[in-house]
JSON list of C-alpha atoms in Angstrom, two decimals:
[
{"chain": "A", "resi": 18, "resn": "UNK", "atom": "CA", "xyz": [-21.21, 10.33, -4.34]},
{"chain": "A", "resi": 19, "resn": "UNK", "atom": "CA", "xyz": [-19.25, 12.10, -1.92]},
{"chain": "A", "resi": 20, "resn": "UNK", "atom": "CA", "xyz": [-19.80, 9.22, 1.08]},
{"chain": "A", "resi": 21, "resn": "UNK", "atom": "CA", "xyz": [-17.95, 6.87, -1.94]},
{"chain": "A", "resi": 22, "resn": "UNK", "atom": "CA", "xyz": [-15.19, 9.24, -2.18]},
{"chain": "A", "resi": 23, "resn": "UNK", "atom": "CA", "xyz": [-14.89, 9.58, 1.73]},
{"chain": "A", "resi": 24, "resn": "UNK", "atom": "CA", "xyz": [-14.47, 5.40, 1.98]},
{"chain": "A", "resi": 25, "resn": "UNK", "atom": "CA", "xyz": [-12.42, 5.15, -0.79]},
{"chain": "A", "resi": 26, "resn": "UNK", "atom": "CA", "xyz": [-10.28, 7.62, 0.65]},
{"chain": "A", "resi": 27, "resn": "UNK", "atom": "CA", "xyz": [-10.19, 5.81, 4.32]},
{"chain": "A", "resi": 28, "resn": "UNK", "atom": "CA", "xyz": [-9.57, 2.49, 2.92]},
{"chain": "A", "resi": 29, "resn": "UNK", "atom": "CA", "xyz": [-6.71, 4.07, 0.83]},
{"chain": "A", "resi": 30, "resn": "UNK", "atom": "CA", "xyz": [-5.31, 6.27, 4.13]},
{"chain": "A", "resi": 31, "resn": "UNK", "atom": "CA", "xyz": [-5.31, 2.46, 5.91]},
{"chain": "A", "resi": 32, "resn": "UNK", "atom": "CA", "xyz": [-3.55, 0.46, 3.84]},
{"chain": "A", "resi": 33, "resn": "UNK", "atom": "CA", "xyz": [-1.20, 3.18, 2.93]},
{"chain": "A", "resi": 34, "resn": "UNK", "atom": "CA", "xyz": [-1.07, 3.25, 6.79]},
{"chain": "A", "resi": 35, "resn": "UNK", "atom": "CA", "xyz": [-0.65, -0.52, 7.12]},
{"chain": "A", "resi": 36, "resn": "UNK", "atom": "CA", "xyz": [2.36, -0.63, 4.21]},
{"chain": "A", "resi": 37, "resn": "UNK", "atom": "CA", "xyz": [4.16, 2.35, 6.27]},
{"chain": "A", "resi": 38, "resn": "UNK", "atom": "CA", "xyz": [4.09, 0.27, 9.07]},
{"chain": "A", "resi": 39, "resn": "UNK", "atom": "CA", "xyz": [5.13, -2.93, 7.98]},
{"chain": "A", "resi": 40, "resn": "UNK", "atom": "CA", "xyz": [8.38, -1.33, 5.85]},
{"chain": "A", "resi": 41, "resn": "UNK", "atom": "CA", "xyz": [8.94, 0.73, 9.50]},
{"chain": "A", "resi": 42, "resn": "UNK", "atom": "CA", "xyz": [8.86, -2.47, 11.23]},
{"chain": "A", "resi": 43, "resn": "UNK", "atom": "CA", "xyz": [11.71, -4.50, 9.12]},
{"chain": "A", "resi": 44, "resn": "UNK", "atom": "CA", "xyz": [13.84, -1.76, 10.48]},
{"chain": "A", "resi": 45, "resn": "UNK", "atom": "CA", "xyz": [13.57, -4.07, 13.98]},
{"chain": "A", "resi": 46, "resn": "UNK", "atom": "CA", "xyz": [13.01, -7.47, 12.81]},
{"chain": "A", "resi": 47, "resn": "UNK", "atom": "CA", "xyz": [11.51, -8.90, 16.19]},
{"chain": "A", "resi": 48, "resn": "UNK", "atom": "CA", "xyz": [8.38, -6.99, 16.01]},
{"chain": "A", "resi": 49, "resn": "UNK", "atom": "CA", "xyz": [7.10, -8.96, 12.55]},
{"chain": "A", "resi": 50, "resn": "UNK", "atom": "CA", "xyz": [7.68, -12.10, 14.25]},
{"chain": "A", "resi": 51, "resn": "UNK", "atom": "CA", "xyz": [5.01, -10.61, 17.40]},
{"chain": "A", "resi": 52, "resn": "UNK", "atom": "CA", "xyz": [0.62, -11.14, 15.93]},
{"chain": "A", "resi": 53, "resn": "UNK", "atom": "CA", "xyz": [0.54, -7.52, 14.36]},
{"chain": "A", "resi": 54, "resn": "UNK", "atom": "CA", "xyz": [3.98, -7.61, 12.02]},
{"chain": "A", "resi": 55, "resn": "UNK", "atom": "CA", "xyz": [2.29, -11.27, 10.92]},
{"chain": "A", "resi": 56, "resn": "UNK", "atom": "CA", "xyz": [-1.15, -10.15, 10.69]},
{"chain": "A", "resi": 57, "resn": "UNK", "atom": "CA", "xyz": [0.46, -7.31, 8.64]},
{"chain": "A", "resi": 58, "resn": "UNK", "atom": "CA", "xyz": [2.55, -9.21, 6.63]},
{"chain": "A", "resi": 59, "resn": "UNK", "atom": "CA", "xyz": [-0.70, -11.61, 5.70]},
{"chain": "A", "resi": 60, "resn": "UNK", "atom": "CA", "xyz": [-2.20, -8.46, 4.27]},
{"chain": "A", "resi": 61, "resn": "UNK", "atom": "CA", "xyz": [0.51, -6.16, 2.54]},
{"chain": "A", "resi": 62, "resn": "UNK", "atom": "CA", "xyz": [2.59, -8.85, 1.38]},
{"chain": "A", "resi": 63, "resn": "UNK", "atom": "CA", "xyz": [0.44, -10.08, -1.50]},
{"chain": "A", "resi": 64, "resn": "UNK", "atom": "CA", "xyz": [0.46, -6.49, -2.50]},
{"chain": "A", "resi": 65, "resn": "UNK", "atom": "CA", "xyz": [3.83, -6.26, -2.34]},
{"chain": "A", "resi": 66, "resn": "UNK", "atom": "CA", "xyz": [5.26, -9.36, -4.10]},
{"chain": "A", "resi": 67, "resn": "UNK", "atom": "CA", "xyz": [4.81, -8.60, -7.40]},
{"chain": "A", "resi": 68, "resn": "UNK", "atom": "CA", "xyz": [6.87, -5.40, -6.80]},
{"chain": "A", "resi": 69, "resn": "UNK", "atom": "CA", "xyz": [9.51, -6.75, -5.11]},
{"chain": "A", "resi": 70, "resn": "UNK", "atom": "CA", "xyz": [9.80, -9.50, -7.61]},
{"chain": "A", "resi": 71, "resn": "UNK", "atom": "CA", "xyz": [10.31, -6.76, -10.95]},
{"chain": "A", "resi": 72, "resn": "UNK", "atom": "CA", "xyz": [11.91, -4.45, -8.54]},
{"chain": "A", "resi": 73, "resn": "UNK", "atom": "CA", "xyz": [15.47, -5.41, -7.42]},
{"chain": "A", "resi": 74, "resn": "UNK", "atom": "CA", "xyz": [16.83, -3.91, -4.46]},
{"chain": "A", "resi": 75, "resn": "UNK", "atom": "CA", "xyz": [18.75, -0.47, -5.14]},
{"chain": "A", "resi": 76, "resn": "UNK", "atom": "CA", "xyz": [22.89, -1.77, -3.95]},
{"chain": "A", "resi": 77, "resn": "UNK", "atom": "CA", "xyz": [21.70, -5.45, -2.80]},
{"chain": "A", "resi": 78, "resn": "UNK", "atom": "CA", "xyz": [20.12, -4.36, 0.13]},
{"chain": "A", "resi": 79, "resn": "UNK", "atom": "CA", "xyz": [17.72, -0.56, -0.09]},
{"chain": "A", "resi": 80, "resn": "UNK", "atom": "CA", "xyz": [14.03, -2.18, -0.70]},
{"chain": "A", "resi": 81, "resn": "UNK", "atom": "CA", "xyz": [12.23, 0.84, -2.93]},
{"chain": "A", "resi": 82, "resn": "UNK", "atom": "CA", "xyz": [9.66, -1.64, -4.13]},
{"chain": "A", "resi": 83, "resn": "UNK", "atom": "CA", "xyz": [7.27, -0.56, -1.44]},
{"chain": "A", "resi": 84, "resn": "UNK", "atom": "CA", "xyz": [7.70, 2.91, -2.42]},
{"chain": "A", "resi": 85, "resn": "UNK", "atom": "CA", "xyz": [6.68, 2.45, -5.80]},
{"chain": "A", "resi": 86, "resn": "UNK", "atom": "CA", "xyz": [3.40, -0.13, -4.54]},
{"chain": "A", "resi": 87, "resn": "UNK", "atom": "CA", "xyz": [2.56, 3.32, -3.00]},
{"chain": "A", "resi": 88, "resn": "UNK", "atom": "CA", "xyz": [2.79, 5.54, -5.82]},
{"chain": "A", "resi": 89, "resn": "UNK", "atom": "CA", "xyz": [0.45, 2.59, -7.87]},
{"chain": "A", "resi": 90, "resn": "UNK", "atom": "CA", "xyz": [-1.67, 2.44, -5.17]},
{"chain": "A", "resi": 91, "resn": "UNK", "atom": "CA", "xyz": [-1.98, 6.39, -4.99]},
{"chain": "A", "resi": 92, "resn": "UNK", "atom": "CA", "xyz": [-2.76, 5.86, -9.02]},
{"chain": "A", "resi": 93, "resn": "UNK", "atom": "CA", "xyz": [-5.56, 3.16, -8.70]},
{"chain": "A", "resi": 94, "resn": "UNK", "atom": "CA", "xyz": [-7.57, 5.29, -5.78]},
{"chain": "A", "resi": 95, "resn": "UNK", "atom": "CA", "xyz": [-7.23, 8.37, -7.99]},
{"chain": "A", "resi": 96, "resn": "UNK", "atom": "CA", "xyz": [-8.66, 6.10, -11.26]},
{"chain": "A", "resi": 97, "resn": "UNK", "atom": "CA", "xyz": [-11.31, 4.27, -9.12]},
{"chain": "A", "resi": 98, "resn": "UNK", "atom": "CA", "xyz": [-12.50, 8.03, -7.92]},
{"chain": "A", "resi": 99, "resn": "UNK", "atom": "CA", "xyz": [-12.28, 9.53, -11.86]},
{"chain": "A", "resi": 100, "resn": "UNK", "atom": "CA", "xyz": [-14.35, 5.89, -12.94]},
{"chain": "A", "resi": 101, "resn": "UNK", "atom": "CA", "xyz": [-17.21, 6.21, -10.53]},
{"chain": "A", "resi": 102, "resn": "UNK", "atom": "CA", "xyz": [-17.07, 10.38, -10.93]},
{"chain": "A", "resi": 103, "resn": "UNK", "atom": "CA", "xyz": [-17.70, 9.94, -14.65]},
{"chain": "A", "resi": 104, "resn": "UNK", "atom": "CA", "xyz": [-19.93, 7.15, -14.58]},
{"chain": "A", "resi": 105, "resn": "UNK", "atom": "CA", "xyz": [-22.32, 8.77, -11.86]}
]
């Protein structure tokens, strides 16, 4: 049970990785348009769509949606590990 928890917790660390990334990387807008911000962007923004679409941005321009897709995402590793801790 522990080898689940140790690849639940690495796919978690990546994507939490790969959102960090991407919301660094509108900070320079050239680098999405290279193959890793639009690889990236194929692969966070689905996540991040429905956020950004109940979310508005904080002044018209601050973007806190991803923020809060991290804190949810946090939420549904810690729930998957409770699930398959009380199940097994």
């Amino acid at each position: 049970m522990s080898q689940i928890n140790l690849i639940i917790d690495i796919l978690y660390n990546i994507y939490f990785a790969m959102i960090f990334i991407y919301v660094l990387m509108s900070w320079l807008p050239n680098v999405r348009d290279s193959f890793i911000g639009e690889l990236l962007g194929k692969l966070v923004e689905p996540y991040l769509a429905p956020f950004r679409r109940f979310i508005p941005a904080l002044f018209g321009t601050i973007d806190v949606s991803p923020i809060i897709a991290l804190f949810v995402l946090e939420f549904a590793k810690n729930g998957l590990k409770y699930l398959i801790w009380y199940i097994f």
